[in-house]
Structure formats: structure tokens, C-alpha cells
Amino acid sequence: MRPVELKIQAFGPYAERETIDFTQLVGRSMFVVSGRTGAGKTTIFDAMTFALYGRASGALRNASDFRSQYAQAEMKTEVDFSFTIRGDRYRIVRQPQQPHPKNKTPIPHEAVLYEWEDGWKPVATKVNEVQEQIESILQLSYEQFSQILLLPQNQFRQLLDSNSNEKQQILQSIFKTEAYRAFQERWAERFSSYRKQVEWAVERTRLKLLELEDEAIEDVSTKSIDVIHHWLNERELHLITTAEMAADQKQVHSKTFEQARTELEQARALVSLFQEQQETVQALNQFLKGETERNERHELLRHLEAAATIRPVHDRLLEMEKHVLRMTIEDEASSKKLEQLQQKQSSLSEQQVAIEEDKQKILSLQERLRLIDEMLPRMKERAEHVTRREQLTKRAKDLSTFPKEARLQELQERERQFVETLAIEPEERAVDAERYVDRLLYLDKLETKMNELSDQLAACERDGKEVQRQHAIQQELMNKYKQQEQMNMARQLSEALEDGEPCPVCGSRHHDVPQFEEAVEYLDERESAMTRLEELSTRLIEARADYRSLHQQLETVRREFDEGLKDVQVESSLTEEIKKWQTHTNRLQREERTRLENERTLRQLTGEMRQLEEERRNQFEERQRVLAELEATQQKLNALGQTEEATLEGLQTERTERQNLLTALTKKVESFNHDFEIVKKETWKEEERLTLLRQQLVEARGQFDIQRTIWSEQLEAARLTQERYEQLASRIDQRTKMQEDLQREEEEGVRLRHRIQMIEEKLGTVERPDLQSIEMKVNEAKALYERASEHFISSQDALFRHRQIVSEWQALREETAREEQKLETIKLIAETGKGINPQKMTFETYVQTAFFDQILHAANIHLDQMTSGQFRLERKVETAKGNAKSGLELLVFDAYTGQSRRVQNLSGGEGFKASLSLALGLAEVVQQLSGGVSLETMLIDEGFGTLDAESLDQAIELLMSLQATGRLVGVISHVQELKDRVDARIEVKKSRSGSTIQLIVE
């Protein structure tokens, strides 16, 4: 950012409208603001800062105080500030909140931002929008602007004294390091999500083992990998043995089952023949009886008709008979069940004596468990003390030898070598060589510029001579056109003369008219020639002015070159001299870097030695503490005395056994009480049910007797007996088919005789087999074979599932191990990026330190010049305490004492020089590395009054040398020497009616 114009109206001590045109500083890069105390020098910087950010340049002034007390009520308080940045031009018009001249409502805070595009065009018209646009354009917040571009009065040490967090925000904005912070945050998020994934993978691996569905796997899954592998191998061997035994049993039972089935098939074939023989004989006998039956057919038909009429009464009788039978069966079943329940109740009553004994055993077990619970704590305490004694003994043995003793001796030897090396002081400093190289480079630049100006002057001289030649030719052409014009005028005059009339030129009345050539008009050519002559005249004037300007610049540069050459001894050309001194400077810089590295290494060695000595002392103290604790533990064991005969493991085993027995007895007693109550209830219910059944049976038998009397009367009326009716009842509907049945029976009789003869021939003398016993034998063999098959399949499935789950578990365990290893890598990266490292430095801060080291290198060049090599800024490398951020704190190395101290301990003048050097170094590095931030201007408010004469001269020399960089430096100062050295001044004059501003450029 470079100011172009500043207009102040009714602002601070300025009653009227004051204007500062910074374009008048062309060719100059430094100006001084001077004036009496309270005249308004700082207000100029306040106006620039207020225009940009709506705030004052210092923390003690508020924007509400900017209204001028000298201004008239109708004149608004306003600041109009225009500036350029990266080739673009902007303008801000801002007015603070102020009283209204006519009413009580104040005029609000307003701001408008313009951009130059063939005229001023508004970019933002609201205060907050202007604020956002300005920070985007400048790439700096108000606080960063006040620490980098502006060194406010009494606040110039802000950037110097700021902590790591504040410097981090500044460097983040300037060098755009947000991407590194986003990088470290992404790794932290990745670690968080990946950790959950690994935790689930570990749990999933454990759950895979639980799929074995073994009672012991719940406990085994929490053991070590070796224990789990051993258990899995034993289980697989057991499953293999079980599967082999099941296969052998299946084969044996398969043979037995096949033999029994073959025997059954043969027996079934014989039984089928015997059954067929019996059925055939019966059928034949039935056929033989049919002869008598056929004779009685007519009688039978008559009886069938009579039976058909009384069949409904018989059916009703049968139903009632079945009902009585069913009730009788239920009565017998209920009686039998009641008898069983009474027997069960009696049996339970006989067991009460044994149950009472079990209750006494329960009380005895509970008493013994109480005694065991009282003894266990003492046994556990003694076991814990014994374990602790063994641990302390091993710990004391481990602490008897310091493992880093050899490293400590090695560090002591290296410290001695570094001290001897650093005792030799360098003969020449690199900063002096760098200053000499800078002077040679400056002379080389002047020589280059002098050659360029000489070439430009020669070219300007050639161009001027050419323009002068063309001008002479054009002037001669114009003379010809002028002579022609005069001849035309003379001809016109001669044509107008008359004899006797006086000539208007000579007064003669006698006119001797000469002969003229024919007049020719060249008006267009004459006008063009006139324009061309004017252009050439302008170019000739400009060429002469350029020649004088270039000649003056050449003389100035030549004088400056000759003046600078007085203190420089050049044996050959400047280029070779620069290369020689640069090589020499580089060598000195390498030597200084080596020396600084040795000093840093020496400090690190000293720190590490102190740490090792501290560790050795801590180890000795730790061993003494362990020995004391070991002695105290032995005393506690002695106080507990000798152990009882019972051991801790024995008591725990006894307690487990008695607890299991107690649980079993308790369940037995509870089960007995439950069964006894159930039997009593069921016995009562069955007695009630039996009484009801017997009442219903008596009623059913009475109704059956009535129905049987009716049936006897019906039989008598039909002239049938009970037996005869029963014979006819099933044949009542067969009357029409009797004849056909008789014929079929004759044919069936012939067939039956032939079939009986064939069966007897097949059977011969074979006896009928016992099919039931053979079937029972087959069923038993089949059941054994099916159980053996099921056992074989289940054992095979168990073995296959075991191997499959173990294989899947192995794969999951290997995958989980890889995931855990990857998680450790991600964790290391994430924690290192977040600052969880010995340096407590985040990844973003680490990147910023690289930029900050370049800034300090550039700043130390200026600080070395202003302090004659006494001070050098260093970045603090020690880790901050607690959770404080570190990495960007500053120390100052004092060459006089050879020690580093905090920058806050610098005096006012020393602090001003350090702050100025730091600001200049920051500006130089930012200009080189960051294209987004433009630091073309630096504003310094006071601070020079704290410097002594020598320091003031060094600071002035430093600021004067900045002219070569093109940076604009504005300084508010009362120091007369500074005002005498700078040829551009802004003088602020104070009066009773307000202050005024005058820009003076000499």
C-alpha cells in the first residue's frame, strides 16, 4: 500500500480542509512530519488508519474524539484517502459519528470505498462491507497493520514483544499458512475416526472367538494370544478325536441295521403268506355256510323289514349305552389319578424328614461361608504384600545401575571439545563483509545506471539532431509558402491599382505594374506544413528538455558514484570484485553459521548433560525410596505373622465348593416345597372332579334303563330277539342284492379252494415267524444308527465350524494388527501436527518458523548496522511451560555479554531499534515471498527521541539506505538532525484557530 492523497476536514486539530499530495514525493522515499507538540502530527497517521479501519493509530485515542473543536458546526468531519496497491488505485471517504448541526440525532458513521476504472466507481457503501474489502485488499487486519506497517507512538514494541499466538496470527495472514493448519486438523479428524474403526476391529476379533459357543471361550478370549492358541489347538484335537470315534460307531451300527432289515423283509414275506392262508380258509368256511343261509333268505328278508322299523329306537339305545360307558371310563381314570396323587403326596410327606436335614446343612454351610469371608481379606492382604515385596526387590536391583552413564561421559568429553573450539574468536565478522558487498552492489547499480543514462543521453542527442534537421527543412518549406503568399498579395494589390490614385504602400500615383506568374493556391498543403512545423517545434523543445534532464541525472549519478568509490578499493572490475567479496562473505557466513551451530550444539549438550545428571540423581532417590518401601513392606508382613494352615487358594476353592453345595441344597428345598404345594392342589381338584363324575354316571344309567325297556317292548312287537336284530341290523340295506351275492359266492368258493392248495405247497413245513420281535429289533438297530449318524454329522460340523471360525479369527487378528500399526502412525502424525511433541509446536507453527527465521535474518542485518554488531535477534527454541504455544518467541543475543535474554528487557532505545529492524525485515521478506501482501509504506510515530547521538545516526543511515528499495517511510520526529537530513517534510503549524499542513519538497 502506497498513499497517493490524503484530505482531512474538521478532523482533530484541523478546522478546515487540509490536503497532502504524496505524488509530489516522486523520486523520494522518505518524509518527516514535524511541528510543535500537540499540533497534530500523529493525527495525520490517525487519519490514514481511520480511513482504512475506522480506528485510531494508537490505543489511547477513540474515533469518537476525531471531531475538531475548531471547526464550524456546518462542516462535516471527514477523511478522504486514496492509495495504490499492486497497480490498482483505491479511495476511501469516511466520516465518524458526529453531532448534527441542527437536530439532536447524530450523523452516523459512514464509509464508501471506490476503485479507479476510468473514474471512481463505488465498490462498498456500508461500514462493515468496507471493513471486509479493506482487509481483503491489504491482507492485513487492524492489529496486524498496527504491528507491521505502523509503529504507533509509545506502542512501537507491539510486534517485538508479542507472544507466539499473536505472531502466529500475523504470519498466518501474511503467508497464507491456513492450509497447513487444515492439514493438521484433517489428520486429527482422521485419527479420531480411525481409532473408532480399530476399536471396533479389536472387538469384532474377540466376538469372532465367541462364535465357538464354548463355555470356556468367554474367559479364554481375554487371555494372551499364546494361551488362546494353546486352547484352540487342544479343542481342535478333541473335536478330531470325537469325529473319528463317531465315524467308527456309525459304521458298526450301519452293518447291524442292514442285517436286521434283511431279516425283517424275509419274515414279512412269510407272515404275508400265513395271513393269506388264514384269510382264504376263513373265506371258504364262510362260503360253505352260505348254503343254509340261502335257504333261509325269504325268512331273512321278512326279519329285515321288521328290523328296519325299530332301528331308530335301537340307535338311541346304543348312544345312551356309549355315553354310560364313556362316563364309566372317566370315573375309573379319575379314581386311578386320585389314587396316584394320594400316593405322591404320601411319598412327599415321607421326604420331609430328609428336607429338614438339608435345611440344617444349609445353616451350617452359611456359617462356614461367613467364617471363610472373614479369613479371606487377611489372606489376600498377606499375598499382596508378598507380591509387592518381590516387585520392590526387582525394582531396587534394576535401579542399582545407571544405564546412561556412558552417554553422560561421552557428552562431557564433547562439551570440553566444543568449549576449546569456541574459545578461538573469529578475526573478521560476516556482517562487515556483507555491508561492504552491499556497498559494492550499490556502486555496481550506480555504474549500470550511469551506463544506461549515457546510452539514453546519446540516443536523445541523436533523436534531437534528427528532429532539428526535420525542423529546419520544414521551416524552409514554410518560408517558401510565406513568400508565395506575399506574391499573391502583391498581385492582388497591383490588380486593384488605378492611375492617378495613390498606392497604399508607397503613395505613388504612377504605377509601373510588373508581370506576375499565374497565382497558384496551396492552402491545404500550407495548413499541413504549419501543423507539422508545430509538432516538430514541440518535439524539439521536449528533446532539449529530455537532454538537459538526462544530462543532469547522469552528472548526479556520476557524482554519487565517484563519492561512493572513495571508500572502496577496486583492484579490477566491480563485477569481479563483487564476486570475490561475495565468495569471501559466504565463507565468513558459513564460519559464523558453523560457530552458531556449535554454540547451539554446546547449549544442547549442556542441557542434555544436566538432564542426564538429573536423571541419575532421580534414579538414586528412586532407589532409596524403593528400599524404604521394601523395608516397610517386610515390616507389615512381620506384623501379620505366620500364615494359617489353610492357603488363600484353598479357602477360595472351599468357599466355591460350599457355595455351590449351598446353592444346590437351597434349590432342592425350594423345589420340594413347590412340588408339595402343587400335589396338594391337584389332589383336591381331582377329588372334586370324581364326585361330579359319579353323580353324572348315576343319572346316565337311569336314563339308559328306561330306554332299554322301550327297546324290549319294540322287539316283542316285531317278534324279534335282541340277538336276531343284531344279526340283521347290518344287512337291512342289502335285500335287493342277495341273489347276485349268492352267485358270486359260488365262484369265489372255487377260487378259494385253488388258492389254499397253492399256499400250502409254498409253505410246506415252515413255522410262522414272530414279526413283532423282529420289528422291535430292526427299530432298535435303526435308532442306534440314526443317533450314531447324527452324532457323526454334528461332530464333523463342530470340527468344520471350529476350523472356519479359527481361520476367520486369524485373518481378523492379522488385519487388526495391521490396522493398529497404521493407527499408531496416524496418531504420531496427528499428535505431532497438533503440537504434542517435545517442542510443543504445531505443523502450521513449524512452517511459520521457517518464514520467521528469514525475517529475523533480514532484521539482524539492519539491527547489526544500528547497534554496531552488539545485538542479534534469535528465535526461542526452548519449549514453553504448560499448554502455551511456542516457537515464535523472541530473544536478543548480546555480543558484549555472550548471553541471550528476553526482548522485554531491552531499554526504550534498544527496543525501538529492534522493533524498527524487525519491521524492516518483515517487509523485505514479505515482498520477496508473499505476492498477496504489499508493504510499500512504513509509518513511524516518534521513538527517535530515545536514541543517543550514535544510535540516531545509525538509524538515520539505515532509513536513508531504504531509498534504493523504493519503500516510502514516514517519520514523526522532533529530532532536528533527522529533519535536516530529509529533503521532504510535512510541517504542521499550530494556531489559535486550528492547525494547518504544508508539504515542503526541496
PDB file of C-alpha atoms in Angstrom, residues 828-952:
ATOM      1  CA  LEU A 828       2.064 -39.924  15.606  1.00  0.00           C
ATOM      2  CA  ILE A 829       1.363 -37.673  12.609  1.00  0.00           C
ATOM      3  CA  ALA A 830      -1.804 -36.201  14.155  1.00  0.00           C
ATOM      4  CA  GLU A 831      -0.248 -35.524  17.561  1.00  0.00           C
ATOM      5  CA  THR A 832       2.920 -34.127  16.031  1.00  0.00           C
ATOM      6  CA  GLY A 833       0.825 -31.822  13.815  1.00  0.00           C
ATOM      7  CA  LYS A 834      -1.275 -30.707  16.816  1.00  0.00           C
ATOM      8  CA  GLY A 835       1.814 -29.768  18.802  1.00  0.00           C
ATOM      9  CA  ILE A 836       2.019 -32.854  21.023  1.00  0.00           C
ATOM     10  CA  ASN A 837       5.764 -33.106  20.610  1.00  0.00           C
ATOM     11  CA  PRO A 838       8.820 -32.136  22.655  1.00  0.00           C
ATOM     12  CA  GLN A 839       8.824 -28.675  21.053  1.00  0.00           C
ATOM     13  CA  LYS A 840       5.048 -28.132  21.663  1.00  0.00           C
ATOM     14  CA  MET A 841       4.945 -26.800  18.105  1.00  0.00           C
ATOM     15  CA  THR A 842       2.105 -27.355  15.640  1.00  0.00           C
ATOM     16  CA  PHE A 843       2.761 -28.125  11.981  1.00  0.00           C
ATOM     17  CA  GLU A 844       1.496 -24.668  10.990  1.00  0.00           C
ATOM     18  CA  THR A 845       3.801 -23.011  13.530  1.00  0.00           C
ATOM     19  CA  TYR A 846       6.728 -25.108  12.245  1.00  0.00           C
ATOM     20  CA  VAL A 847       6.142 -23.757   8.726  1.00  0.00           C
ATOM     21  CA  GLN A 848       5.807 -20.257  10.125  1.00  0.00           C
ATOM     22  CA  THR A 849       9.148 -20.572  11.928  1.00  0.00           C
ATOM     23  CA  ALA A 850      10.830 -21.069   8.547  1.00  0.00           C
ATOM     24  CA  PHE A 851       9.406 -17.735   7.355  1.00  0.00           C
ATOM     25  CA  PHE A 852      10.150 -16.142  10.723  1.00  0.00           C
ATOM     26  CA  ASP A 853      13.802 -17.222  10.570  1.00  0.00           C
ATOM     27  CA  GLN A 854      14.127 -15.475   7.195  1.00  0.00           C
ATOM     28  CA  ILE A 855      12.531 -12.369   8.718  1.00  0.00           C
ATOM     29  CA  LEU A 856      14.990 -12.455  11.633  1.00  0.00           C
ATOM     30  CA  HIS A 857      17.928 -12.867   9.224  1.00  0.00           C
ATOM     31  CA  ALA A 858      16.842  -9.768   7.290  1.00  0.00           C
ATOM     32  CA  ALA A 859      16.115  -7.879  10.536  1.00  0.00           C
ATOM     33  CA  ASN A 860      19.512  -8.730  12.041  1.00  0.00           C
ATOM     34  CA  ILE A 861      21.283  -7.129   9.077  1.00  0.00           C
ATOM     35  CA  HIS A 862      19.617  -3.799   9.980  1.00  0.00           C
ATOM     36  CA  LEU A 863      19.955  -4.333  13.747  1.00  0.00           C
ATOM     37  CA  ASP A 864      23.642  -5.099  13.353  1.00  0.00           C
ATOM     38  CA  GLN A 865      24.082  -1.809  11.466  1.00  0.00           C
ATOM     39  CA  MET A 866      22.220   0.199  14.122  1.00  0.00           C
ATOM     40  CA  THR A 867      23.913  -1.445  17.144  1.00  0.00           C
ATOM     41  CA  SER A 868      27.421  -1.906  15.711  1.00  0.00           C
ATOM     42  CA  GLY A 869      27.052  -5.659  15.988  1.00  0.00           C
ATOM     43  CA  GLN A 870      26.069  -5.731  19.680  1.00  0.00           C
ATOM     44  CA  PHE A 871      22.592  -7.239  19.347  1.00  0.00           C
ATOM     45  CA  ARG A 872      21.130 -10.053  17.280  1.00  0.00           C
ATOM     46  CA  LEU A 873      17.524 -11.281  17.414  1.00  0.00           C
ATOM     47  CA  GLU A 874      17.051 -15.018  17.965  1.00  0.00           C
ATOM     48  CA  ARG A 875      14.031 -17.255  17.950  1.00  0.00           C
ATOM     49  CA  LYS A 876      13.496 -19.013  21.271  1.00  0.00           C
ATOM     50  CA  VAL A 877      13.810 -22.772  20.754  1.00  0.00           C
ATOM     51  CA  GLU A 878      13.044 -23.872  24.334  1.00  0.00           C
ATOM     52  CA  THR A 879       9.587 -25.324  24.890  1.00  0.00           C
ATOM     53  CA  ALA A 880       7.034 -23.152  26.677  1.00  0.00           C
ATOM     54  CA  LYS A 881       5.608 -24.244  30.025  1.00  0.00           C
ATOM     55  CA  GLY A 882       2.128 -25.746  30.323  1.00  0.00           C
ATOM     56  CA  ASN A 883      -0.097 -25.652  27.254  1.00  0.00           C
ATOM     57  CA  ALA A 884       1.246 -22.324  25.951  1.00  0.00           C
ATOM     58  CA  LYS A 885       2.150 -22.203  22.261  1.00  0.00           C
ATOM     59  CA  SER A 886       5.835 -21.819  21.497  1.00  0.00           C
ATOM     60  CA  GLY A 887       8.188 -21.451  18.578  1.00  0.00           C
ATOM     61  CA  LEU A 888       7.800 -17.735  17.739  1.00  0.00           C
ATOM     62  CA  GLU A 889       9.008 -16.039  20.952  1.00  0.00           C
ATOM     63  CA  LEU A 890      11.995 -13.732  20.587  1.00  0.00           C
ATOM     64  CA  LEU A 891      15.275 -13.465  22.463  1.00  0.00           C
ATOM     65  CA  VAL A 892      18.049 -10.950  21.917  1.00  0.00           C
ATOM     66  CA  PHE A 893      21.684 -12.084  21.909  1.00  0.00           C
ATOM     67  CA  ASP A 894      24.083  -9.544  23.431  1.00  0.00           C
ATOM     68  CA  ALA A 895      27.586  -9.920  21.931  1.00  0.00           C
ATOM     69  CA  TYR A 896      29.025  -7.955  24.858  1.00  0.00           C
ATOM     70  CA  THR A 897      27.836 -10.465  27.468  1.00  0.00           C
ATOM     71  CA  GLY A 898      27.709 -13.535  25.198  1.00  0.00           C
ATOM     72  CA  GLN A 899      24.248 -14.401  26.546  1.00  0.00           C
ATOM     73  CA  SER A 900      20.663 -14.233  25.310  1.00  0.00           C
ATOM     74  CA  ARG A 901      17.823 -12.527  27.190  1.00  0.00           C
ATOM     75  CA  ARG A 902      14.173 -11.665  26.701  1.00  0.00           C
ATOM     76  CA  VAL A 903      13.396  -8.803  24.325  1.00  0.00           C
ATOM     77  CA  GLN A 904      11.184  -7.285  27.035  1.00  0.00           C
ATOM     78  CA  ASN A 905      14.388  -6.478  28.968  1.00  0.00           C
ATOM     79  CA  LEU A 906      15.615  -4.092  26.240  1.00  0.00           C
ATOM     80  CA  SER A 907      15.691  -0.383  27.081  1.00  0.00           C
ATOM     81  CA  GLY A 908      13.477   2.097  25.244  1.00  0.00           C
ATOM     82  CA  GLY A 909      16.091   2.995  22.653  1.00  0.00           C
ATOM     83  CA  GLU A 910      17.262  -0.582  22.209  1.00  0.00           C
ATOM     84  CA  GLY A 911      13.670  -1.736  21.861  1.00  0.00           C
ATOM     85  CA  PHE A 912      12.987   0.927  19.205  1.00  0.00           C
ATOM     86  CA  LYS A 913      15.966  -0.194  17.143  1.00  0.00           C
ATOM     87  CA  ALA A 914      14.978  -3.839  17.469  1.00  0.00           C
ATOM     88  CA  SER A 915      11.349  -3.071  16.546  1.00  0.00           C
ATOM     89  CA  LEU A 916      12.395  -0.978  13.549  1.00  0.00           C
ATOM     90  CA  SER A 917      14.766  -3.704  12.344  1.00  0.00           C
ATOM     91  CA  LEU A 918      12.065  -6.368  12.772  1.00  0.00           C
ATOM     92  CA  ALA A 919       9.519  -4.306  10.848  1.00  0.00           C
ATOM     93  CA  LEU A 920      12.004  -3.703   8.011  1.00  0.00           C
ATOM     94  CA  GLY A 921      12.989  -7.364   7.883  1.00  0.00           C
ATOM     95  CA  LEU A 922       9.330  -8.418   7.795  1.00  0.00           C
ATOM     96  CA  ALA A 923       8.600  -6.023   4.957  1.00  0.00           C
ATOM     97  CA  GLU A 924      11.558  -7.275   2.908  1.00  0.00           C
ATOM     98  CA  VAL A 925      10.719 -10.965   3.310  1.00  0.00           C
ATOM     99  CA  VAL A 926       7.036 -10.425   2.628  1.00  0.00           C
ATOM    100  CA  GLN A 927       7.843  -8.522  -0.568  1.00  0.00           C
ATOM    101  CA  GLN A 928      10.003 -11.438  -1.712  1.00  0.00           C
ATOM    102  CA  LEU A 929       7.743 -14.358  -0.720  1.00  0.00           C
ATOM    103  CA  SER A 930       4.151 -13.180  -0.477  1.00  0.00           C
ATOM    104  CA  GLY A 931       2.541 -11.664  -3.518  1.00  0.00           C
ATOM    105  CA  GLY A 932      -0.740 -11.060  -1.679  1.00  0.00           C
ATOM    106  CA  VAL A 933       0.586  -8.530   0.868  1.00  0.00           C
ATOM    107  CA  SER A 934       2.073  -5.234  -0.228  1.00  0.00           C
ATOM    108  CA  LEU A 935       4.309  -3.464   2.320  1.00  0.00           C
ATOM    109  CA  GLU A 936       5.445  -0.456   0.313  1.00  0.00           C
ATOM    110  CA  THR A 937       4.910   2.012   3.155  1.00  0.00           C
ATOM    111  CA  MET A 938       6.136   2.275   6.743  1.00  0.00           C
ATOM    112  CA  LEU A 939       4.912   4.886   9.237  1.00  0.00           C
ATOM    113  CA  ILE A 940       6.945   5.575  12.398  1.00  0.00           C
ATOM    114  CA  ASP A 941       5.495   7.759  15.163  1.00  0.00           C
ATOM    115  CA  GLU A 942       8.252   9.102  17.444  1.00  0.00           C
ATOM    116  CA  GLY A 943      10.780   6.737  19.015  1.00  0.00           C
ATOM    117  CA  PHE A 944      13.898   8.531  17.755  1.00  0.00           C
ATOM    118  CA  GLY A 945      13.985  10.708  20.874  1.00  0.00           C
ATOM    119  CA  THR A 946      15.007   7.656  22.924  1.00  0.00           C
ATOM    120  CA  LEU A 947      18.225   7.199  20.891  1.00  0.00           C
ATOM    121  CA  ASP A 948      21.618   8.593  21.695  1.00  0.00           C
ATOM    122  CA  ALA A 949      23.628  10.524  19.086  1.00  0.00           C
ATOM    123  CA  GLU A 950      25.437   7.494  17.700  1.00  0.00           C
ATOM    124  CA  SER A 951      22.306   5.324  17.596  1.00  0.00           C
ATOM    125  CA  LEU A 952      20.360   8.149  15.976  1.00  0.00           C
TER     126      LEU A 952
END
